[in-house]
PDB file of C-alpha atoms in Angstrom:
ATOM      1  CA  UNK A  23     -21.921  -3.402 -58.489  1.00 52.00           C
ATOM      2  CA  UNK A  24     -23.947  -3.594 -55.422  1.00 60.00           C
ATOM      3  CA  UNK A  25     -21.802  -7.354 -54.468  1.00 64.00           C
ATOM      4  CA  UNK A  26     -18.792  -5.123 -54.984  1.00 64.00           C
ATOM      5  CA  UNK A  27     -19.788  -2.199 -52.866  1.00 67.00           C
ATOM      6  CA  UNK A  28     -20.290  -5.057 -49.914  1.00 62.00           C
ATOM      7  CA  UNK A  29     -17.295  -6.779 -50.597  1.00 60.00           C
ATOM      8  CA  UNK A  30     -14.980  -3.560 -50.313  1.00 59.00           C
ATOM      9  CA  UNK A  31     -17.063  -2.650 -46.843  1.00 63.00           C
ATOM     10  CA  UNK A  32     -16.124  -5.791 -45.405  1.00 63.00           C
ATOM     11  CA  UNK A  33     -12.692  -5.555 -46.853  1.00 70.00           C
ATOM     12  CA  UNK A  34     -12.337  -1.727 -45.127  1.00 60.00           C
ATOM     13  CA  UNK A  35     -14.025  -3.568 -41.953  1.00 61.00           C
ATOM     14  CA  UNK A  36     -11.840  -6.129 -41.738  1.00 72.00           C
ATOM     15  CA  UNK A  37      -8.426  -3.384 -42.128  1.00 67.00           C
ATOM     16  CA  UNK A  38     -10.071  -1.306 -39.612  1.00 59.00           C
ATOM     17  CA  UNK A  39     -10.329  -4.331 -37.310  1.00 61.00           C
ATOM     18  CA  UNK A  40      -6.713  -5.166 -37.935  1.00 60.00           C
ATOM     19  CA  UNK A  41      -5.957  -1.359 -36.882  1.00 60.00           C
ATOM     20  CA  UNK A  42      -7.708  -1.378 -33.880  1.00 49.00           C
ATOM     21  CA  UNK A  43      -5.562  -4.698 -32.760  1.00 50.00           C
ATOM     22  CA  UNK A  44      -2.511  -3.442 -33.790  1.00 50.00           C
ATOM     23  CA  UNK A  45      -2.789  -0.272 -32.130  1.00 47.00           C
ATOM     24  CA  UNK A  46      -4.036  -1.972 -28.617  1.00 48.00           C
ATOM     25  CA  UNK A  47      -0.886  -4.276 -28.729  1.00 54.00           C
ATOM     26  CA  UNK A  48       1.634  -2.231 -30.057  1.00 60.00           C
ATOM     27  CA  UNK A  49       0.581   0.920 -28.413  1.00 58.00           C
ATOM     28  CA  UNK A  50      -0.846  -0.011 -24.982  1.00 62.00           C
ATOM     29  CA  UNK A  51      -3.042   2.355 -23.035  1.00 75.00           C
ATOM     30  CA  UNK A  52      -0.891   3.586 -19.645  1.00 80.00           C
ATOM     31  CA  UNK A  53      -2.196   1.748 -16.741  1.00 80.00           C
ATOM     32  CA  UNK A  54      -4.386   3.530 -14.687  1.00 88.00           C
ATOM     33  CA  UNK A  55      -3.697   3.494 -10.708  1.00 90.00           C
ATOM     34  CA  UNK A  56      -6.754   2.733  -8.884  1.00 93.00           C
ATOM     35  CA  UNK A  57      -5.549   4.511  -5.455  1.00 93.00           C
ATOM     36  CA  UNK A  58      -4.280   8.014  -5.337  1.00 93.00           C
ATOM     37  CA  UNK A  59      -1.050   8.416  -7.271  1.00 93.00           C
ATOM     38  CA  UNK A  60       1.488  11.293  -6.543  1.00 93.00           C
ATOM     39  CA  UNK A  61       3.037  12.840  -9.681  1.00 91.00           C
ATOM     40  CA  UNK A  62       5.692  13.758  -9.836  1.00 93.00           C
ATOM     41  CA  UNK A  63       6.925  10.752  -7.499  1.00 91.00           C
ATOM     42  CA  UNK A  64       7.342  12.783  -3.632  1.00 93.00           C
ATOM     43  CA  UNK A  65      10.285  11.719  -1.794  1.00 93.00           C
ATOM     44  CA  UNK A  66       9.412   9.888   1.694  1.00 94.00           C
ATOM     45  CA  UNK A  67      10.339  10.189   4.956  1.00 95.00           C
ATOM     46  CA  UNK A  68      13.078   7.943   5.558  1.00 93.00           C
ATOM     47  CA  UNK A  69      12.644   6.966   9.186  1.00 95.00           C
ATOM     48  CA  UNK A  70      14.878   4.263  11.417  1.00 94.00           C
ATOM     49  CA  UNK A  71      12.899   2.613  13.715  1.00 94.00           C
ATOM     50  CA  UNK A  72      13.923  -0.211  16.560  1.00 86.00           C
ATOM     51  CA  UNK A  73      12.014  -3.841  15.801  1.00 88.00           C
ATOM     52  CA  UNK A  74      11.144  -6.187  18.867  1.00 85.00           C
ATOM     53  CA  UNK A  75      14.175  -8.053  18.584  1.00 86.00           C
ATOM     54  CA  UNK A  76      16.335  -5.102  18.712  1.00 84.00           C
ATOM     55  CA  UNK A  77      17.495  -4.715  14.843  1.00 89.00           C
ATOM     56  CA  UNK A  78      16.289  -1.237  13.629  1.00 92.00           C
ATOM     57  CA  UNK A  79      14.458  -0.889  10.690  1.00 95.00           C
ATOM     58  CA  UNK A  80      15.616   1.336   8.398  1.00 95.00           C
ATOM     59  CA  UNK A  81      13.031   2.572   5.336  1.00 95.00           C
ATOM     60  CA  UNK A  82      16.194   3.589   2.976  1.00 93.00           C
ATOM     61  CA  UNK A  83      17.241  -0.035   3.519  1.00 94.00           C
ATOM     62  CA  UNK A  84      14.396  -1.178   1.492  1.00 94.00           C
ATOM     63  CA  UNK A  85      15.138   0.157  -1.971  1.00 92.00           C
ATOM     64  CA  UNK A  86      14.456  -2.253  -4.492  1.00 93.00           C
ATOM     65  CA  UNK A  87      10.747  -3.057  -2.930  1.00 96.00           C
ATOM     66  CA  UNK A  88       7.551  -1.563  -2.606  1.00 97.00           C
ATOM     67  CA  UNK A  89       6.859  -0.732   0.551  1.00 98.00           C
ATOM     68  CA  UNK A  90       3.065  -0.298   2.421  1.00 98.00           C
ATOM     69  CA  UNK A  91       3.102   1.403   5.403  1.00 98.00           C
ATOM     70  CA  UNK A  92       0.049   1.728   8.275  1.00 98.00           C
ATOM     71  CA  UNK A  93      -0.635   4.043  10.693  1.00 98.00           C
ATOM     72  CA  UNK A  94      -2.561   2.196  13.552  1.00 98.00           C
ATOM     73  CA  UNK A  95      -2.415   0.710  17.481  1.00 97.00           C
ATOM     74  CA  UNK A  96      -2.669  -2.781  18.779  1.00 95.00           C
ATOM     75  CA  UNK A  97      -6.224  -1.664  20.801  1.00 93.00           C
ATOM     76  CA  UNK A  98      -7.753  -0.482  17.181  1.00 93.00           C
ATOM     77  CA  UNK A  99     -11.139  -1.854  17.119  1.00 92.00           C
ATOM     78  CA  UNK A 100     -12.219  -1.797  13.325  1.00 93.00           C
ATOM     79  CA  UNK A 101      -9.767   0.198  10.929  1.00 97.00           C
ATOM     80  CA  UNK A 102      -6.465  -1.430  11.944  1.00 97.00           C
ATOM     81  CA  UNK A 103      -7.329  -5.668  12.113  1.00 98.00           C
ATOM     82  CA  UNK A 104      -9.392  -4.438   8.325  1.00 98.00           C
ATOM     83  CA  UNK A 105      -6.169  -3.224   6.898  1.00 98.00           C
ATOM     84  CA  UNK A 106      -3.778  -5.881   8.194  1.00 98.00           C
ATOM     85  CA  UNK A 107      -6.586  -8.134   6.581  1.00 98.00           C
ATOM     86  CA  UNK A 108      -6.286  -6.285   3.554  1.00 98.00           C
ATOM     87  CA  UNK A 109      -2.408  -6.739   3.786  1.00 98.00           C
ATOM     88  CA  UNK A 110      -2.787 -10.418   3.585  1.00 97.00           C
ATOM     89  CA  UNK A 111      -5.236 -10.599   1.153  1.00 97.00           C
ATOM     90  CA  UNK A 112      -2.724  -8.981  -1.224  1.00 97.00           C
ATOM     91  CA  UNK A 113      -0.079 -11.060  -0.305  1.00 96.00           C
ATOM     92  CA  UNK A 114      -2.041 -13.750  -1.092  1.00 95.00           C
ATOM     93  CA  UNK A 115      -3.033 -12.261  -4.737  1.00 95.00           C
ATOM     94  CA  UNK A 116       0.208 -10.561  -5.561  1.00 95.00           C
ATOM     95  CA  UNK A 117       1.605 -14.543  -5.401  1.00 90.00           C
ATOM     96  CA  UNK A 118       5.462 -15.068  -6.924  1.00 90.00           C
ATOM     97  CA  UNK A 119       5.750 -11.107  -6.581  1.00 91.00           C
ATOM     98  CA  UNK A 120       4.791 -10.753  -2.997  1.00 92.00           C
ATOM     99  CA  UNK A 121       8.988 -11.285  -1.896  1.00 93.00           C
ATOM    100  CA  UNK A 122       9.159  -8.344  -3.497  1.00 95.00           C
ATOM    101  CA  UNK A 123       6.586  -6.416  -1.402  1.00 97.00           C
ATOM    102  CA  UNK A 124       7.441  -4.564   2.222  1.00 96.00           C
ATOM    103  CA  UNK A 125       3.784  -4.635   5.111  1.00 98.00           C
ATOM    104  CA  UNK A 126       4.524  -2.557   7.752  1.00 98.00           C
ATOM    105  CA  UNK A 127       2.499  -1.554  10.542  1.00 98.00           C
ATOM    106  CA  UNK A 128       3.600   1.465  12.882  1.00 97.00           C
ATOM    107  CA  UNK A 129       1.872   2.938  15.668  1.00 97.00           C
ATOM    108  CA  UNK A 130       0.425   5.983  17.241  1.00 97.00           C
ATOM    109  CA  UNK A 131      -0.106   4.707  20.221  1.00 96.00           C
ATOM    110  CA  UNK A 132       3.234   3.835  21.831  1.00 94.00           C
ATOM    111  CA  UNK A 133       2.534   4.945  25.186  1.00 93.00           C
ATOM    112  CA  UNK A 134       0.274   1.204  25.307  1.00 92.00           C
ATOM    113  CA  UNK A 135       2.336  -0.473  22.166  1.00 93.00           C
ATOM    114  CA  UNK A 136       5.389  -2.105  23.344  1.00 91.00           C
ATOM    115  CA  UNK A 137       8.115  -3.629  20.486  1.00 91.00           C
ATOM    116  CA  UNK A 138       6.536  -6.502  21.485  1.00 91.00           C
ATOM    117  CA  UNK A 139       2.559  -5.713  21.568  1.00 93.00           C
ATOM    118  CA  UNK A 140       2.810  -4.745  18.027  1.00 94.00           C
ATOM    119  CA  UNK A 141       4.743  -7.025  16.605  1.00 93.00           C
ATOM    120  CA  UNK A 142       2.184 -10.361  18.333  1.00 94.00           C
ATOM    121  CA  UNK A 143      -0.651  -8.089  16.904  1.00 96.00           C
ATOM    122  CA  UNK A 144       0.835  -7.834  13.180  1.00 96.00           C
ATOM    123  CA  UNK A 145       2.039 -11.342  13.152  1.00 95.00           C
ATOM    124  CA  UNK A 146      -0.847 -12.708  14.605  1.00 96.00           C
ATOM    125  CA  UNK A 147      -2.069 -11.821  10.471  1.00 97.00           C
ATOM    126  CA  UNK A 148       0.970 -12.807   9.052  1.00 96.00           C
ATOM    127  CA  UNK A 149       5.111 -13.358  10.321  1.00 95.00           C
ATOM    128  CA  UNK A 150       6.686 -11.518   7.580  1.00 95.00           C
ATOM    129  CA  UNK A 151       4.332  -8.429   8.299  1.00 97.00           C
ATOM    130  CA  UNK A 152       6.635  -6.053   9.951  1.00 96.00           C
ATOM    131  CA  UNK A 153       5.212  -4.270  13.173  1.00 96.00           C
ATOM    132  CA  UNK A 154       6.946  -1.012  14.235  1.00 95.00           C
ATOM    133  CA  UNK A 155       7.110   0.662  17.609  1.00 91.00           C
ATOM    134  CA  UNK A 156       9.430   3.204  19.690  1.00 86.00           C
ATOM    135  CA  UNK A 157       8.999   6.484  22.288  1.00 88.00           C
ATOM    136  CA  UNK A 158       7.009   9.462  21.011  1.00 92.00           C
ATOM    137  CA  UNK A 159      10.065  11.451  20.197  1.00 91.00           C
ATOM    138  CA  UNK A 160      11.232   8.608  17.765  1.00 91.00           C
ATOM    139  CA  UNK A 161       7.567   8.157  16.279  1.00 96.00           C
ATOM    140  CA  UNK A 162       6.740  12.169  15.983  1.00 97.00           C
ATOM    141  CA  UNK A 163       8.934  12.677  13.182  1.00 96.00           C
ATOM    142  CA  UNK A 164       7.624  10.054  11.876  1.00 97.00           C
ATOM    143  CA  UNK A 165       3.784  10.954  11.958  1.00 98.00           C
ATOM    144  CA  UNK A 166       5.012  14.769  11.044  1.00 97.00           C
ATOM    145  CA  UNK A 167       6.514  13.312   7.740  1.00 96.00           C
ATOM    146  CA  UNK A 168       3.571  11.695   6.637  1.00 97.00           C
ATOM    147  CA  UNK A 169       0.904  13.881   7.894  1.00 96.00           C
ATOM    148  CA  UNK A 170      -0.290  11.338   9.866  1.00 98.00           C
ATOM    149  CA  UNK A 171      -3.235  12.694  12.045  1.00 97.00           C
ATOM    150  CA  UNK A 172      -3.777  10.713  15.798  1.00 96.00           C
ATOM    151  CA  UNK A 173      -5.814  11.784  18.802  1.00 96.00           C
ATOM    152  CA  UNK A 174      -6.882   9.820  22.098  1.00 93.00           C
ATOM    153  CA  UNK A 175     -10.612   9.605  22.769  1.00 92.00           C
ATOM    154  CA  UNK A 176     -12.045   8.434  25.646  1.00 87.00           C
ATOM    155  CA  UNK A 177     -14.322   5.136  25.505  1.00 79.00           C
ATOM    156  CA  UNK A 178     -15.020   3.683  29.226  1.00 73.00           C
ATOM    157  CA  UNK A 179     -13.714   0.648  27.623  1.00 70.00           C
ATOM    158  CA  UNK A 180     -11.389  -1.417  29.585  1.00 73.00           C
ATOM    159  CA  UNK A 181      -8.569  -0.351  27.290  1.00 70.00           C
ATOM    160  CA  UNK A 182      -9.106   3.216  28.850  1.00 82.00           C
ATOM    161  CA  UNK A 183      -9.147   4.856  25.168  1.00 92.00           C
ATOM    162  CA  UNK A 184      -9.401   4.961  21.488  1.00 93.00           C
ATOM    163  CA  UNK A 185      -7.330   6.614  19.166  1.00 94.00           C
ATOM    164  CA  UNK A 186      -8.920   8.278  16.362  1.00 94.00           C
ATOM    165  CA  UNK A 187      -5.652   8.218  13.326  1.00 97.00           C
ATOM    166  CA  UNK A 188      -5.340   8.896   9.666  1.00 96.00           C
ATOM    167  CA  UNK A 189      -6.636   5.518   8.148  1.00 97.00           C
ATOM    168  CA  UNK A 190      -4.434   5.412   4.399  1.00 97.00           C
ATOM    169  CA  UNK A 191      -1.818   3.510   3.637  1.00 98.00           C
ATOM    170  CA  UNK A 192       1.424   4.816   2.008  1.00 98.00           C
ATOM    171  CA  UNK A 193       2.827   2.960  -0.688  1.00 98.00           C
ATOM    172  CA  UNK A 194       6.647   3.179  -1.132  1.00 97.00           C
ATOM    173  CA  UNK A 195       7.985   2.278  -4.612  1.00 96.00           C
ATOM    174  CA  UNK A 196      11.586   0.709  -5.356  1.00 95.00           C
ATOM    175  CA  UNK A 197      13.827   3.823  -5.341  1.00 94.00           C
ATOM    176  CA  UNK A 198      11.935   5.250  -2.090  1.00 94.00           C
ATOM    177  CA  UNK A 199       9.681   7.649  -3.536  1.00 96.00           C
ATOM    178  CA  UNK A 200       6.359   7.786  -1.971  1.00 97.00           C
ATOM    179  CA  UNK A 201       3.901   6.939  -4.912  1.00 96.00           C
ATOM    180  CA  UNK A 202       0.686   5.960  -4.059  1.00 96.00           C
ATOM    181  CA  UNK A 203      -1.955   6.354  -1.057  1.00 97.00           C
ATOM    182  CA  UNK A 204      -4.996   4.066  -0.443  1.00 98.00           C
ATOM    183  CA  UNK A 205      -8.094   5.100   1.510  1.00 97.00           C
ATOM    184  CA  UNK A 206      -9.675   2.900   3.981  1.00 96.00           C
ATOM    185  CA  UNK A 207     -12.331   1.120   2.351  1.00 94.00           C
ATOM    186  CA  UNK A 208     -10.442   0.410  -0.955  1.00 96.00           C
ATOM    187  CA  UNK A 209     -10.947  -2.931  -2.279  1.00 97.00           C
ATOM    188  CA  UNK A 210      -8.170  -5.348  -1.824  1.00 97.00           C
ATOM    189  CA  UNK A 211      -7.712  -6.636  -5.421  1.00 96.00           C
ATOM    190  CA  UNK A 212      -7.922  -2.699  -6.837  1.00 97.00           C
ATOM    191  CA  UNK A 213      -4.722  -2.093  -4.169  1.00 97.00           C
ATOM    192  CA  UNK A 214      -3.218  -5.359  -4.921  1.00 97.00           C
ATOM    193  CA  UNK A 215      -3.486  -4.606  -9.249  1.00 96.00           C
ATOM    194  CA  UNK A 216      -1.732  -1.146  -8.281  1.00 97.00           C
ATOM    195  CA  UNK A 217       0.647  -2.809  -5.963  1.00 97.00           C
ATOM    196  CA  UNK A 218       1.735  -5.453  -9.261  1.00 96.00           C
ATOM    197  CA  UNK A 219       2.147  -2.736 -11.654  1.00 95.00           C
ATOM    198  CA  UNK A 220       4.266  -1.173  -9.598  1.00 93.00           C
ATOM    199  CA  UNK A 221       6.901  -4.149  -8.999  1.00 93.00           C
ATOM    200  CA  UNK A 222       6.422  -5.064 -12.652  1.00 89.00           C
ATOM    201  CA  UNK A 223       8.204  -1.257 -13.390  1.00 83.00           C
ATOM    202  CA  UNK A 224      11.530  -2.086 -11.677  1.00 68.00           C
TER     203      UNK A 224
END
Protein backbone atom coordinates (compact mmCIF):
# COMPACT_ATOMS: atom_id res chain seq x y z
CA UNK A 1 0.00 0.00 0.00
CA UNK A 2 2.46 2.46 1.20
CA UNK A 3 4.82 1.60 -2.45
CA UNK A 4 1.52 2.42 -4.11
CA UNK A 5 0.69 5.62 -2.35
CA UNK A 6 4.46 6.78 -3.61
CA UNK A 7 4.13 5.53 -6.89
CA UNK A 8 0.75 7.48 -7.65
CA UNK A 9 2.58 10.82 -6.00
CA UNK A 10 5.22 10.61 -8.40
CA UNK A 11 2.84 9.68 -11.11
CA UNK A 12 0.53 13.06 -10.12
CA UNK A 13 4.16 14.83 -9.93
CA UNK A 14 5.24 13.91 -12.99
CA UNK A 15 1.42 15.11 -14.81
CA UNK A 16 1.72 18.21 -12.90
CA UNK A 17 5.21 18.74 -14.33
CA UNK A 18 3.94 18.01 -17.80
CA UNK A 19 1.16 20.82 -17.06
CA UNK A 20 3.34 23.33 -16.01
CA UNK A 21 5.44 22.83 -19.51
CA UNK A 22 2.63 22.72 -21.53
CA UNK A 23 1.09 25.69 -20.23
CA UNK A 24 4.56 27.86 -20.43
CA UNK A 25 4.86 26.83 -24.19
CA UNK A 26 1.55 26.82 -25.35
CA UNK A 27 0.36 29.72 -23.37
CA UNK A 28 3.29 32.17 -23.07
CA UNK A 29 3.35 34.88 -20.45
CA UNK A 30 2.99 38.57 -22.43
CA UNK A 31 6.32 40.13 -22.54
CA UNK A 32 6.87 42.65 -20.19
CA UNK A 33 8.41 46.15 -21.49
CA UNK A 34 11.20 47.19 -19.40
CA UNK A 35 10.87 51.11 -20.31
CA UNK A 36 7.67 52.99 -19.99
CA UNK A 37 5.02 51.70 -22.37
CA UNK A 38 2.01 53.88 -23.55
CA UNK A 39 -1.31 51.99 -23.75
CA UNK A 40 -3.28 52.46 -25.70
CA UNK A 41 -0.45 53.12 -28.46
CA UNK A 42 -0.43 57.51 -28.64
CA UNK A 43 -0.09 58.78 -32.03
CA UNK A 44 3.30 60.88 -32.61
CA UNK A 45 4.15 63.93 -33.87
CA UNK A 46 4.92 63.53 -37.35
CA UNK A 47 7.53 66.20 -37.99
CA UNK A 48 9.62 66.97 -41.50
CA UNK A 49 12.83 68.05 -40.82
CA UNK A 50 15.84 69.23 -43.40
CA UNK A 51 19.13 66.69 -43.09
CA UNK A 52 22.73 68.17 -43.82
CA UNK A 53 22.67 67.21 -47.26
CA UNK A 54 19.49 68.88 -47.97
CA UNK A 55 16.91 65.77 -48.18
CA UNK A 56 14.22 66.32 -45.44
CA UNK A 57 13.43 63.81 -43.16
CA UNK A 58 10.15 62.96 -42.87
CA UNK A 59 8.96 60.73 -39.53
CA UNK A 60 5.68 59.36 -41.52
CA UNK A 61 8.24 58.14 -44.06
CA UNK A 62 9.47 55.64 -41.66
CA UNK A 63 6.52 53.31 -41.17
CA UNK A 64 7.53 49.90 -41.15
CA UNK A 65 10.52 50.65 -38.44
CA UNK A 66 10.96 51.46 -35.02
CA UNK A 67 12.08 54.57 -34.60
CA UNK A 68 14.30 56.18 -31.35
CA UNK A 69 14.35 59.61 -31.18
CA UNK A 70 16.78 62.09 -28.81
CA UNK A 71 16.42 65.28 -27.64
CA UNK A 72 20.01 66.76 -27.18
CA UNK A 73 22.88 69.48 -28.61
CA UNK A 74 26.27 68.90 -30.06
CA UNK A 75 27.94 70.99 -26.77
CA UNK A 76 26.06 68.31 -24.30
CA UNK A 77 28.60 67.38 -21.84
CA UNK A 78 27.30 64.03 -20.21
CA UNK A 79 23.58 63.06 -21.15
CA UNK A 80 23.81 63.36 -24.95
CA UNK A 81 27.53 61.40 -25.99
CA UNK A 82 25.77 58.56 -22.99
CA UNK A 83 22.74 58.10 -25.11
CA UNK A 84 24.30 58.09 -28.57
CA UNK A 85 26.55 55.42 -26.74
CA UNK A 86 23.61 53.70 -25.72
CA UNK A 87 22.33 53.92 -29.41
CA UNK A 88 25.23 51.93 -30.58
CA UNK A 89 25.35 49.57 -28.06
CA UNK A 90 21.89 48.44 -29.21
CA UNK A 91 22.72 48.40 -32.60
CA UNK A 92 25.31 46.28 -31.84
CA UNK A 93 22.94 43.77 -29.71
CA UNK A 94 19.80 44.07 -31.75
CA UNK A 95 22.31 42.36 -34.69
CA UNK A 96 20.28 41.02 -38.09
CA UNK A 97 17.27 43.25 -36.75
CA UNK A 98 19.07 46.49 -36.35
CA UNK A 99 18.10 47.46 -40.50
CA UNK A 100 15.03 47.49 -39.15
CA UNK A 101 15.67 50.10 -36.40
CA UNK A 102 15.52 54.21 -37.01
CA UNK A 103 18.54 56.47 -34.27
CA UNK A 104 17.82 59.83 -34.51
CA UNK A 105 19.24 62.63 -32.76
CA UNK A 106 17.50 66.20 -32.87
CA UNK A 107 18.42 69.24 -31.18
CA UNK A 108 17.45 72.00 -28.88
CA UNK A 109 20.04 73.95 -29.45
CA UNK A 110 19.94 75.13 -33.07
CA UNK A 111 20.94 78.55 -32.55
CA UNK A 112 24.88 76.71 -32.13
CA UNK A 113 23.81 73.28 -34.14
CA UNK A 114 24.23 73.71 -37.74
CA UNK A 115 22.87 70.64 -40.33
CA UNK A 116 26.24 70.02 -40.29
CA UNK A 117 27.45 70.23 -36.43
CA UNK A 118 24.98 67.63 -35.65
CA UNK A 119 25.21 65.40 -38.08
CA UNK A 120 29.71 65.13 -37.50
CA UNK A 121 28.58 64.82 -33.77
CA UNK A 122 26.01 61.78 -34.36
CA UNK A 123 28.15 60.13 -36.90
CA UNK A 124 31.16 60.56 -35.14
CA UNK A 125 29.14 57.31 -32.98
CA UNK A 126 27.88 55.78 -35.86
CA UNK A 127 27.02 56.87 -40.00
CA UNK A 128 23.65 55.47 -40.17
CA UNK A 129 22.67 57.45 -36.89
CA UNK A 130 20.57 60.18 -38.23
CA UNK A 131 21.31 63.77 -36.76
CA UNK A 132 18.52 66.38 -37.12
CA UNK A 133 18.71 70.15 -37.14
CA UNK A 134 16.67 73.34 -38.50
CA UNK A 135 15.53 77.17 -37.18
CA UNK A 136 13.56 77.38 -33.94
CA UNK A 137 10.29 77.82 -35.69
CA UNK A 138 10.83 74.39 -37.51
CA UNK A 139 12.14 72.65 -34.18
CA UNK A 140 9.30 74.29 -31.70
CA UNK A 141 6.64 72.22 -32.97
CA UNK A 142 8.64 69.73 -32.68
CA UNK A 143 9.71 70.00 -28.89
CA UNK A 144 5.81 71.13 -28.23
CA UNK A 145 4.75 67.63 -29.62
CA UNK A 146 6.80 65.71 -27.49
CA UNK A 147 6.90 67.70 -24.40
CA UNK A 148 10.29 68.11 -24.74
CA UNK A 149 11.57 70.49 -21.92
CA UNK A 150 15.05 72.77 -22.91
CA UNK A 151 16.52 75.79 -21.15
CA UNK A 152 20.01 77.65 -21.59
CA UNK A 153 22.16 77.90 -18.47
CA UNK A 154 25.02 79.75 -18.17
CA UNK A 155 28.50 77.89 -17.50
CA UNK A 156 31.64 80.39 -18.12
CA UNK A 157 32.65 77.60 -20.29
CA UNK A 158 34.09 78.45 -23.56
CA UNK A 159 30.95 77.14 -25.23
CA UNK A 160 29.17 80.20 -23.53
CA UNK A 161 26.24 77.78 -22.17
CA UNK A 162 24.59 74.60 -21.28
CA UNK A 163 21.33 73.50 -22.03
CA UNK A 164 19.48 71.77 -19.44
CA UNK A 165 16.67 69.29 -21.86
CA UNK A 166 14.34 66.44 -21.23
CA UNK A 167 16.81 63.40 -21.23
CA UNK A 168 14.19 60.22 -22.60
CA UNK A 169 14.13 58.79 -25.60
CA UNK A 170 10.92 58.20 -27.67
CA UNK A 171 10.48 55.04 -29.24
CA UNK A 172 8.40 54.99 -32.48
CA UNK A 173 6.90 51.60 -33.46
CA UNK A 174 6.14 50.41 -37.20
CA UNK A 175 2.76 52.07 -37.89
CA UNK A 176 4.00 55.48 -36.16
CA UNK A 177 2.51 55.25 -32.90
CA UNK A 178 4.61 56.47 -30.15
CA UNK A 179 5.01 53.34 -27.81
CA UNK A 180 7.60 53.42 -25.50
CA UNK A 181 9.86 56.06 -23.49
CA UNK A 182 13.26 55.30 -21.84
CA UNK A 183 14.75 57.32 -18.98
CA UNK A 184 18.28 58.31 -18.91
CA UNK A 185 20.09 55.86 -17.02
CA UNK A 186 18.27 52.75 -18.43
CA UNK A 187 20.46 49.95 -19.16
CA UNK A 188 21.27 49.34 -22.73
CA UNK A 189 20.41 45.61 -23.06
CA UNK A 190 16.83 46.27 -20.98
CA UNK A 191 16.16 49.08 -24.04
CA UNK A 192 17.64 46.94 -26.62
CA UNK A 193 15.20 43.51 -25.33
CA UNK A 194 12.20 46.14 -25.61
CA UNK A 195 13.47 47.50 -28.82
CA UNK A 196 13.50 43.41 -30.34
CA UNK A 197 10.14 42.67 -29.16
CA UNK A 198 8.93 45.35 -30.74
CA UNK A 199 10.31 44.59 -34.44
CA UNK A 200 9.55 40.93 -33.77
CA UNK A 201 5.49 42.24 -33.64
CA UNK A 202 5.42 43.54 -37.24
Amino acid sequence: MKQRTIYLINIAAMLGLLIVVAVTVFFPQPYEYQGSLIEPPADSYAFALTKEDGTTYRLQDQQGKVVLIFFGYANCPDVCPTTLSDFKKIQGQLADQADQVEFVFITIDPERDTPQDIENYVSAFDPSFVGLSGSVEELQSVWDGYFVYRAKVESGSEAGYLMDHTARVYVIDQQGNLRLTFPFGMEADAMAADIAQLVDQN
